[in-house]
XYZ file of C-alpha atoms in Angstrom:
444
model
C 33.370 13.198 -27.350
C 30.176 11.907 -25.462
C 32.505 9.572 -23.358
C 34.737 12.261 -22.157
C 31.715 14.406 -21.243
C 30.367 11.513 -19.285
C 33.560 11.323 -17.481
C 33.771 14.980 -16.378
C 30.143 14.893 -15.321
C 30.479 12.021 -13.161
C 33.595 12.437 -11.559
C 33.747 15.932 -10.812
C 31.548 16.755 -7.899
C 28.175 18.378 -9.507
C 28.116 22.031 -9.332
C 26.020 22.720 -12.444
C 22.850 20.944 -13.824
C 22.019 20.362 -17.395
C 20.889 23.739 -17.900
C 24.043 25.515 -16.434
C 22.307 26.592 -13.469
C 23.681 26.022 -9.949
C 22.374 22.935 -8.376
C 21.091 22.758 -5.013
C 23.231 22.041 -2.025
C 23.854 18.239 -2.074
C 22.907 15.977 0.891
C 25.310 14.959 3.322
C 26.790 11.651 2.326
C 26.897 8.798 4.202
C 30.772 8.109 5.359
C 30.443 4.592 3.688
C 29.481 6.055 0.186
C 31.742 7.031 -2.540
C 32.740 10.642 -2.509
C 31.966 11.523 -6.044
C 29.077 10.899 -8.254
C 29.108 7.371 -9.238
C 29.386 6.397 -13.020
C 26.790 4.358 -14.367
C 26.689 2.040 -17.330
C 23.878 4.340 -18.862
C 26.442 7.305 -18.755
C 28.397 5.702 -21.460
C 27.356 6.608 -25.083
C 27.517 2.976 -26.373
C 28.955 0.458 -23.872
C 29.148 -2.470 -26.295
C 31.655 -0.436 -28.530
C 33.596 1.266 -25.857
C 37.134 1.274 -26.677
C 39.929 0.507 -24.024
C 41.276 4.010 -23.750
C 37.631 5.523 -23.341
C 37.110 3.088 -20.493
C 40.359 3.928 -18.802
C 39.617 7.637 -19.055
C 36.043 7.145 -17.838
C 37.499 5.458 -14.762
C 40.245 7.911 -14.240
C 39.054 8.489 -10.611
C 39.515 4.997 -9.520
C 42.517 3.022 -8.375
C 42.170 0.328 -10.965
C 45.202 -1.059 -12.710
C 44.985 -1.911 -16.438
C 46.922 -5.238 -17.134
C 48.010 -6.544 -20.398
C 47.022 -10.258 -21.378
C 50.834 -11.241 -21.424
C 51.048 -9.664 -17.877
C 48.160 -11.994 -16.633
C 49.549 -14.944 -18.332
C 52.879 -14.483 -16.333
C 50.875 -13.954 -13.158
C 48.873 -17.188 -13.410
C 51.778 -19.429 -15.042
C 50.160 -19.331 -18.584
C 46.603 -19.977 -16.695
C 47.843 -23.450 -15.707
C 45.397 -26.184 -14.389
C 47.416 -26.132 -11.176
C 46.194 -22.827 -10.603
C 42.580 -23.208 -11.448
C 40.073 -22.195 -8.716
C 36.586 -22.946 -10.453
C 34.352 -21.701 -12.984
C 31.270 -19.948 -13.343
C 28.747 -18.177 -16.004
C 31.349 -15.847 -16.689
C 34.163 -18.043 -17.243
C 37.273 -19.839 -15.540
C 39.061 -18.305 -12.504
C 42.906 -18.924 -11.928
C 45.063 -17.985 -8.789
C 47.879 -15.768 -9.716
C 50.597 -13.733 -7.754
C 51.845 -10.440 -8.371
C 55.138 -9.291 -7.402
C 55.941 -5.784 -6.338
C 57.934 -4.996 -9.560
C 54.991 -5.538 -11.846
C 53.488 -2.242 -11.531
C 54.148 0.868 -9.638
C 52.090 1.314 -6.438
C 50.793 -2.381 -6.489
C 52.043 -4.383 -3.656
C 53.022 -8.167 -3.850
C 49.981 -10.245 -3.404
C 47.967 -13.285 -4.621
C 45.095 -12.710 -6.556
C 42.279 -14.354 -8.463
C 42.051 -13.689 -12.316
C 38.564 -14.150 -14.194
C 38.534 -14.690 -17.716
C 35.497 -14.143 -19.844
C 34.478 -17.314 -21.670
C 33.580 -16.022 -25.350
C 31.159 -19.025 -25.577
C 29.810 -18.518 -22.084
C 26.647 -17.098 -20.760
C 27.832 -13.931 -19.953
C 29.270 -11.261 -22.178
C 31.067 -7.846 -22.542
C 28.274 -6.015 -20.997
C 28.164 -7.842 -17.950
C 32.238 -7.770 -17.680
C 31.889 -3.846 -18.263
C 29.199 -3.806 -15.589
C 31.449 -5.347 -12.972
C 34.293 -3.168 -13.812
C 32.128 0.061 -13.413
C 30.692 -0.946 -10.169
C 33.387 -2.455 -8.291
C 35.944 0.037 -9.949
C 34.175 2.674 -7.888
C 32.338 0.909 -4.919
C 34.658 0.432 -2.122
C 33.473 -1.401 1.213
C 34.957 -4.092 3.633
C 32.311 -6.627 2.596
C 32.742 -6.076 -1.306
C 35.471 -8.043 -2.908
C 38.329 -5.777 -4.144
C 38.605 -5.402 -7.827
C 42.469 -4.702 -8.319
C 42.462 -4.159 -12.136
C 41.211 -5.558 -15.629
C 42.560 -6.564 -19.114
C 40.613 -5.013 -22.123
C 42.719 -6.095 -24.936
C 41.387 -7.154 -28.504
C 39.002 -10.043 -27.671
C 40.354 -10.499 -24.176
C 38.262 -9.628 -21.251
C 39.743 -10.442 -17.768
C 39.304 -9.326 -14.198
C 41.711 -9.192 -11.426
C 40.494 -9.606 -7.663
C 42.039 -9.977 -4.352
C 42.543 -13.618 -3.602
C 39.957 -15.013 -1.047
C 41.563 -17.946 0.411
C 38.334 -19.809 1.826
C 36.527 -19.627 -1.638
C 32.805 -19.246 -1.778
C 30.237 -19.949 0.992
C 28.698 -22.709 -1.319
C 31.792 -24.461 -1.156
C 32.460 -24.364 2.529
C 28.712 -25.194 3.373
C 28.050 -27.836 0.884
C 31.202 -29.699 0.344
C 31.424 -33.053 1.095
C 33.595 -34.613 3.642
C 34.170 -30.983 4.947
C 34.061 -29.962 8.584
C 30.631 -28.329 9.376
C 30.804 -24.583 9.931
C 30.274 -23.747 13.538
C 26.964 -21.846 14.482
C 29.063 -18.385 15.436
C 30.843 -18.736 11.997
C 27.676 -19.122 9.925
C 26.223 -15.957 12.007
C 29.277 -14.148 11.069
C 29.097 -14.877 7.342
C 25.440 -13.766 7.304
C 25.986 -10.403 9.122
C 29.070 -9.822 6.677
C 27.018 -10.482 3.562
C 24.192 -8.517 5.125
C 26.332 -5.405 5.540
C 27.300 -5.889 1.920
C 23.965 -5.623 0.631
C 23.113 -2.944 3.119
C 25.777 -0.700 1.785
C 24.622 -0.998 -1.635
C 20.981 -0.283 -0.900
C 21.899 2.976 1.292
C 24.200 4.562 -1.384
C 23.103 7.878 -2.887
C 22.392 6.154 -6.169
C 21.267 2.739 -4.786
C 22.521 -0.541 -6.303
C 20.488 -3.692 -6.558
C 22.563 -6.607 -6.512
C 20.254 -8.951 -8.216
C 22.110 -11.993 -7.954
C 22.772 -12.714 -4.074
C 23.269 -16.461 -3.578
C 25.890 -18.739 -1.741
C 28.280 -19.063 -4.738
C 28.769 -15.153 -5.000
C 29.471 -14.788 -1.262
C 33.421 -15.280 -0.905
C 35.204 -15.840 2.254
C 38.669 -14.515 3.443
C 41.064 -16.424 6.072
C 38.931 -15.363 8.960
C 35.450 -15.838 7.204
C 34.753 -12.358 6.615
C 32.238 -12.353 3.960
C 32.530 -10.262 0.717
C 30.091 -9.976 -2.165
C 31.561 -10.765 -5.693
C 30.400 -10.898 -9.464
C 28.457 -7.684 -10.125
C 27.850 -8.552 -13.703
C 23.917 -8.511 -13.135
C 23.761 -5.589 -10.539
C 21.612 -2.724 -11.648
C 21.065 0.786 -10.387
C 18.124 0.926 -8.226
C 15.008 3.228 -8.590
C 15.560 6.906 -7.703
C 13.100 9.804 -6.792
C 9.604 8.733 -7.257
C 10.222 5.548 -8.866
C 9.081 2.406 -7.141
C 10.961 -0.055 -9.182
C 13.137 -0.951 -12.084
C 11.719 -2.970 -14.848
C 14.168 -5.281 -16.524
C 14.560 -8.771 -18.059
C 14.384 -11.535 -15.197
C 17.858 -12.706 -14.595
C 19.582 -14.517 -11.688
C 19.394 -17.991 -10.213
C 16.540 -20.292 -9.579
C 15.606 -20.660 -5.850
C 16.932 -17.390 -4.998
C 15.055 -14.907 -7.106
C 12.166 -13.000 -5.481
C 8.750 -14.429 -6.712
C 7.427 -11.191 -7.659
C 10.540 -10.278 -9.695
C 10.227 -13.403 -11.726
C 6.534 -12.863 -12.325
C 6.612 -9.059 -13.207
C 10.192 -8.185 -13.884
C 9.969 -5.604 -11.312
C 13.145 -5.124 -9.603
C 13.497 -3.446 -6.181
C 15.920 -3.628 -3.053
C 13.243 -5.889 -1.558
C 14.227 -8.484 -4.170
C 17.878 -8.595 -2.677
C 16.092 -9.082 0.723
C 14.362 -12.160 -0.458
C 17.523 -13.662 -1.902
C 19.274 -12.998 1.556
C 16.397 -14.938 3.246
C 17.211 -17.946 1.134
C 20.906 -17.803 1.953
C 20.151 -17.361 5.558
C 18.202 -20.435 5.372
C 20.839 -22.381 3.641
C 23.048 -21.319 6.543
C 20.500 -22.652 9.193
C 19.693 -25.837 7.417
C 22.592 -26.836 5.654
C 20.501 -27.552 2.427
C 20.671 -25.997 -1.034
C 18.006 -23.498 -2.304
C 17.095 -26.181 -5.012
C 17.782 -29.855 -4.543
C 16.249 -32.171 -6.993
C 17.696 -35.174 -4.988
C 15.120 -34.802 -2.292
C 11.525 -35.655 -2.047
C 9.207 -33.436 -4.334
C 7.861 -31.242 -1.387
C 11.301 -30.537 -0.078
C 13.298 -29.785 -3.447
C 12.533 -25.904 -2.998
C 14.089 -25.029 0.360
C 12.094 -21.833 0.751
C 8.734 -23.317 0.058
C 9.385 -26.366 2.405
C 11.009 -24.513 5.303
C 9.231 -21.239 5.621
C 6.129 -22.572 7.134
C 8.223 -24.130 9.907
C 10.325 -21.150 10.830
C 7.700 -19.429 12.976
C 7.152 -22.472 15.120
C 9.789 -23.054 17.753
C 8.483 -26.689 18.301
C 9.152 -27.464 14.521
C 12.260 -25.480 14.231
C 14.662 -28.327 15.250
C 13.334 -30.106 11.895
C 15.051 -27.773 9.704
C 18.298 -27.063 11.628
C 21.353 -28.547 9.837
C 22.081 -31.892 11.472
C 25.888 -31.421 11.018
C 25.637 -28.897 13.616
C 24.815 -31.759 15.920
C 22.889 -29.469 18.314
C 25.733 -27.218 18.848
C 23.988 -24.025 18.430
C 22.149 -21.420 20.208
C 18.645 -22.018 20.710
C 17.733 -18.314 21.031
C 19.787 -17.320 18.256
C 18.367 -19.893 15.999
C 14.853 -18.723 16.875
C 15.728 -15.067 16.095
C 17.581 -16.206 12.791
C 14.726 -18.114 11.734
C 12.153 -15.366 12.563
C 14.358 -13.101 10.415
C 14.419 -15.610 7.756
C 10.702 -16.000 7.590
C 10.265 -12.170 7.339
C 12.826 -11.906 4.389
C 10.919 -14.616 2.497
C 7.627 -12.988 2.863
C 5.569 -13.145 -0.554
C 4.643 -9.376 0.188
C 7.674 -7.499 -0.676
C 6.590 -4.200 1.472
C 6.478 -6.509 4.767
C 10.177 -7.702 4.353
C 12.757 -5.749 6.548
C 15.386 -3.510 5.055
C 18.825 -4.835 4.949
C 19.701 -2.324 7.733
C 17.111 -3.788 9.871
C 18.554 -7.248 8.944
C 21.866 -6.145 9.994
C 20.834 -4.770 13.402
C 19.037 -8.079 13.956
C 21.981 -10.245 13.031
C 24.630 -8.288 15.101
C 24.256 -9.850 18.426
C 23.407 -13.389 17.143
C 27.179 -14.319 16.399
C 27.881 -13.617 20.288
C 24.979 -15.735 21.627
C 26.620 -17.978 24.239
C 23.497 -20.347 25.187
C 25.292 -23.299 22.835
C 24.657 -26.416 24.748
C 27.901 -28.278 24.775
C 27.363 -32.157 25.258
C 29.366 -34.260 27.790
C 32.194 -36.025 26.635
C 32.569 -39.620 28.081
C 35.748 -41.771 27.429
C 35.265 -45.566 28.336
C 38.497 -47.347 28.909
C 38.553 -50.637 27.388
C 39.398 -53.511 29.912
C 41.178 -56.671 29.172
C 38.719 -58.439 31.968
C 35.627 -56.788 30.905
C 33.635 -59.376 32.213
C 35.114 -59.368 35.720
C 34.862 -55.590 35.703
C 31.287 -55.932 34.558
C 30.400 -58.135 37.524
C 32.307 -55.855 39.848
C 30.252 -52.896 38.617
C 26.808 -54.785 38.728
C 24.577 -52.376 40.790
C 22.787 -55.445 41.912
C 25.854 -56.817 43.513
C 26.791 -53.440 45.219
C 23.249 -52.070 45.663
C 24.378 -48.826 44.118
C 22.313 -46.982 41.238
C 23.869 -47.193 38.026
C 24.788 -43.511 37.792
C 26.369 -44.138 34.175
C 22.918 -45.126 32.874
C 21.454 -42.291 34.439
C 24.034 -39.730 33.173
C 23.666 -41.460 29.602
C 20.048 -41.177 29.786
C 20.025 -37.576 30.913
C 22.680 -36.768 28.206
C 20.855 -38.392 25.411
C 17.565 -36.311 26.316
C 19.432 -33.091 26.816
C 22.152 -33.290 24.132
C 20.271 -32.690 20.973
C 17.487 -30.083 20.000
C 16.015 -32.678 17.692
C 17.529 -36.297 17.877
C 15.150 -37.541 15.115
C 16.524 -35.152 12.578
C 18.250 -37.282 9.748
C 19.104 -35.330 6.635
C 20.461 -36.698 3.424
C 23.004 -34.359 2.263
C 23.037 -33.420 -1.379
C 26.111 -34.295 -3.431
C 27.962 -31.007 -4.003
C 28.168 -29.155 -7.313
C 31.613 -28.663 -8.983
C 33.379 -25.616 -7.475
C 31.820 -22.326 -8.600
C 33.288 -19.055 -7.753
C 31.092 -16.411 -9.863
C 27.516 -16.184 -11.095
C 25.567 -17.079 -14.250
C 23.874 -14.484 -16.306
C 20.277 -15.875 -16.874
C 17.762 -17.300 -14.424
C 19.460 -20.763 -13.696
C 18.505 -24.170 -12.092
C 20.721 -25.413 -9.351
C 21.701 -29.038 -10.434
C 23.824 -31.489 -8.417
C 26.214 -32.033 -11.228
C 27.288 -28.260 -11.151
C 26.004 -27.239 -14.777
C 23.485 -24.365 -15.053
C 21.188 -23.693 -17.897
C 18.610 -21.116 -18.980
C 15.085 -21.534 -17.296
């Protein structure tokens, strides 16, 4: 059977090539990479007609659990609305809880269960792509896929639960506390490490849909990449790119990929630059509610990133000046490089990680002076007693306030209209989509 042959060739360390001859000594693998030759979607004879049993056999080397639809109904309380977490192009996501009696070797834990919407933007192939990638790739900055359900028309995925949801919700949600500077840099670094891991595999992976809604956060804001439905195996050997249909999300996709369909690791680097810019500015990648020239974040902000005198104009006003000036300059310079229209001049994700490593620990954040004024019942009398003309002393309070007003913010004239948030979105869309404030996405 063809699928069985694929399984053995992919999960047993390669000792023979297709002609039966002994293969050359394999390269020493990175400790972060998988210890076996990774199964690819192309290794399956007919992915669209693959049977559940065949998939289970093909992923025999992984630690994925196979769930029944009945089990997932119990876990999520029949997919109740009270457990609803959000919805993306793949379909709705519900929270559930697995007890330690459900399956041997599976500990009790909260989970997120994603259902494939049969009428949605994604389909069986994207579902299968995610199972194959996340079933084999393990890293602290990739969301953990616990298992799946492949039963009749039902296609579901079971992930570890990420209590803080997506970066999109944390960064753009109205009435929420603004993410501190150090937390933003921690998130950027974690997401960068996830992309670097994918790019440095023996068989590289191009994520292709890197965006704020696909970065999930655990309780301590550790970033993990989710939704691998659009991921592709990268070019190998003498190949320079992968030719593919243009898919992704408007505002994040690299310009050369949109124009040519040529996909490279540098396409992911550009998308990372957009997300880094979102972290710096607090603005969405595309915001139709803003003036025409400011609607596309990368196009508007990039010319300002290399000029320290103009940088304060793009920084998120909700930070209220509480950020490292030196760190902001370095992060802005990095975003500028990632957003270059010449892919070859963009940094690799390994360089991005090394650049971001020290930024989360920069301690030159300016802390404004806190002044508490005690209200007085005899305010007029107190005012007279404190009149500098009467006691001949200089009004030190006025001097302090003036100095504080001058020193407190990096750009006090910054006033930014916050866009209205989208409805909660956990996972990505299949085709190149437009970000709209009401949260619905449609093909470009």
